[in-house]
XYZ file of C-alpha atoms in Angstrom:
160
model
C 0.312 0.209 -0.001
C 1.446 3.055 -0.581
C 1.903 6.126 1.626
C -0.778 9.390 2.040
C 2.462 11.600 1.024
C 2.671 9.219 -2.845
C -1.061 8.859 -3.055
C -1.001 13.026 -3.068
C 1.559 13.448 -5.401
C 0.093 10.728 -7.914
C -3.199 12.469 -7.524
C -1.564 16.920 -8.371
C 0.449 15.211 -11.244
C -2.100 12.462 -12.616
C -5.860 14.382 -11.675
C -6.284 16.508 -15.438
C -5.218 13.816 -17.432
C -7.316 11.141 -15.720
C -10.249 13.546 -15.745
C -10.234 14.421 -19.441
C -9.541 10.492 -20.170
C -12.839 9.646 -18.357
C -14.761 12.731 -19.708
C -14.058 11.631 -23.201
C -15.160 8.216 -22.434
C -17.762 8.383 -20.064
C -19.800 11.575 -21.412
C -20.651 11.961 -18.411
C -19.300 14.397 -14.635
C -20.745 11.502 -12.451
C -19.318 8.847 -14.267
C -16.098 10.474 -14.183
C -15.595 11.145 -10.327
C -17.248 7.465 -9.970
C -13.158 6.879 -11.672
C -11.360 9.323 -10.948
C -11.549 7.678 -7.039
C -11.772 3.987 -7.887
C -8.023 4.501 -10.192
C -6.719 6.764 -7.274
C -8.021 4.019 -4.615
C -5.976 1.268 -6.944
C -3.277 3.046 -7.576
C -3.033 3.462 -2.925
C -3.684 -0.037 -3.273
C -1.288 -1.083 -5.891
C 1.726 -3.167 -4.216
C 4.107 -2.993 -7.539
C 6.583 -0.349 -8.060
C 7.299 1.789 -10.963
C 10.579 1.739 -12.963
C 9.767 5.395 -13.994
C 7.515 8.332 -14.061
C 6.968 7.167 -17.668
C 5.925 3.943 -16.382
C 3.959 5.036 -13.584
C 1.851 7.213 -16.019
C 1.207 4.331 -18.521
C -0.154 2.456 -15.549
C -2.798 5.275 -14.547
C -3.894 5.464 -18.269
C -4.442 1.870 -18.840
C -6.182 1.635 -15.350
C -8.298 4.752 -16.261
C -9.074 3.109 -19.429
C -10.069 -0.540 -18.094
C -11.993 1.442 -15.143
C -14.032 3.560 -18.252
C -15.171 0.668 -20.034
C -16.389 -1.565 -17.127
C -18.281 1.675 -16.918
C -19.190 1.594 -20.324
C -20.107 -1.958 -20.224
C -22.225 -1.443 -17.540
C -26.070 -3.174 -17.716
C -27.478 -0.435 -15.274
C -25.507 2.947 -16.706
C -28.313 5.561 -17.915
C -26.991 6.572 -21.701
C -26.177 10.485 -21.502
C -25.962 12.730 -23.935
C -22.341 14.299 -24.390
C -24.381 17.913 -25.016
C -25.207 17.447 -21.135
C -21.040 17.761 -20.175
C -20.417 20.282 -23.162
C -22.491 23.089 -21.363
C -20.452 22.791 -18.486
C -17.677 23.515 -20.102
C -16.043 27.044 -18.565
C -17.582 29.806 -19.683
C -13.896 31.233 -22.033
C -14.085 27.988 -24.221
C -14.653 29.099 -27.629
C -17.391 27.843 -29.593
C -14.599 25.865 -32.207
C -13.094 24.450 -29.209
C -16.604 23.376 -28.466
C -17.169 21.893 -31.427
C -14.181 20.206 -31.770
C -14.554 18.780 -28.501
C -18.360 17.283 -29.541
C -17.137 15.900 -32.331
C -14.610 14.122 -30.404
C -17.011 12.796 -28.199
C -19.152 11.584 -30.831
C -16.347 9.094 -32.105
C -16.587 5.322 -31.436
C -14.206 4.121 -28.886
C -11.851 2.798 -30.077
C -11.308 6.409 -32.374
C -11.181 8.517 -29.690
C -8.995 6.192 -27.649
C -6.505 7.146 -30.459
C -7.303 11.064 -30.289
C -7.253 11.064 -27.123
C -3.715 9.910 -25.824
C -2.139 10.966 -29.311
C -3.577 14.874 -29.547
C -4.122 15.567 -26.063
C -1.920 13.730 -23.468
C 1.026 13.575 -26.869
C 1.984 10.251 -27.297
C 2.880 8.118 -30.378
C 1.482 5.872 -32.472
C 4.342 2.868 -31.027
C 3.180 4.159 -27.101
C -0.360 4.332 -27.812
C 0.001 0.709 -29.668
C 1.709 -0.496 -26.134
C -0.902 1.385 -24.099
C -3.972 -0.379 -25.833
C -2.862 -3.288 -26.499
C -2.807 -3.191 -30.532
C -0.596 -3.387 -33.402
C 1.088 -0.057 -34.040
C -0.233 -0.166 -37.759
C -3.923 -0.768 -36.443
C -3.155 2.331 -34.142
C -1.797 4.513 -37.455
C -5.016 3.760 -39.060
C -7.257 4.486 -36.325
C -5.729 7.858 -36.117
C -6.128 7.804 -39.935
C -10.526 7.102 -39.100
C -10.639 9.424 -36.532
C -9.162 12.382 -38.690
C -11.273 11.322 -41.493
C -14.002 11.003 -39.725
C -13.421 14.541 -37.849
C -12.891 16.079 -41.275
C -16.362 15.338 -42.228
C -17.876 16.241 -39.230
C -16.453 19.598 -38.740
C -16.847 19.835 -42.845
C -12.989 20.594 -42.755
C -11.003 19.842 -45.826
C -6.958 20.740 -44.912
C -5.286 17.719 -42.496
C -4.971 19.670 -38.744
């Protein structure tokens, strides 16, 4: 079991990342908070050691993704519209940014994972492949298809 000091350090370091990833997957604040607590409880109870800070971050990402999937698989989960959460964004969030977030949230889960990890967390395809347990070429394909869908949804013509 980890000390309170270690747990506090992890929460300070990874809280925003975990919340963003949960929101992208779960599309509502209540489930996001539930998974957030679950992730850091598992962190406190984890008896293993981490080779590096990057290993710790990858472990937290993996646990977060698994916990989100567990919630999504739950038979009792009420479906909520992503618009519910978009209304809760800070007032200074630009309209274009809201539109992009809505488009990302509307993507199928397999695309959302790849897009989130690549564009929001800065991971490269080989790292994403390890985190998701997929082939590197599969990740490249997911990113390409996600960009195509986003381009269709947003009406864009160029890349970016």
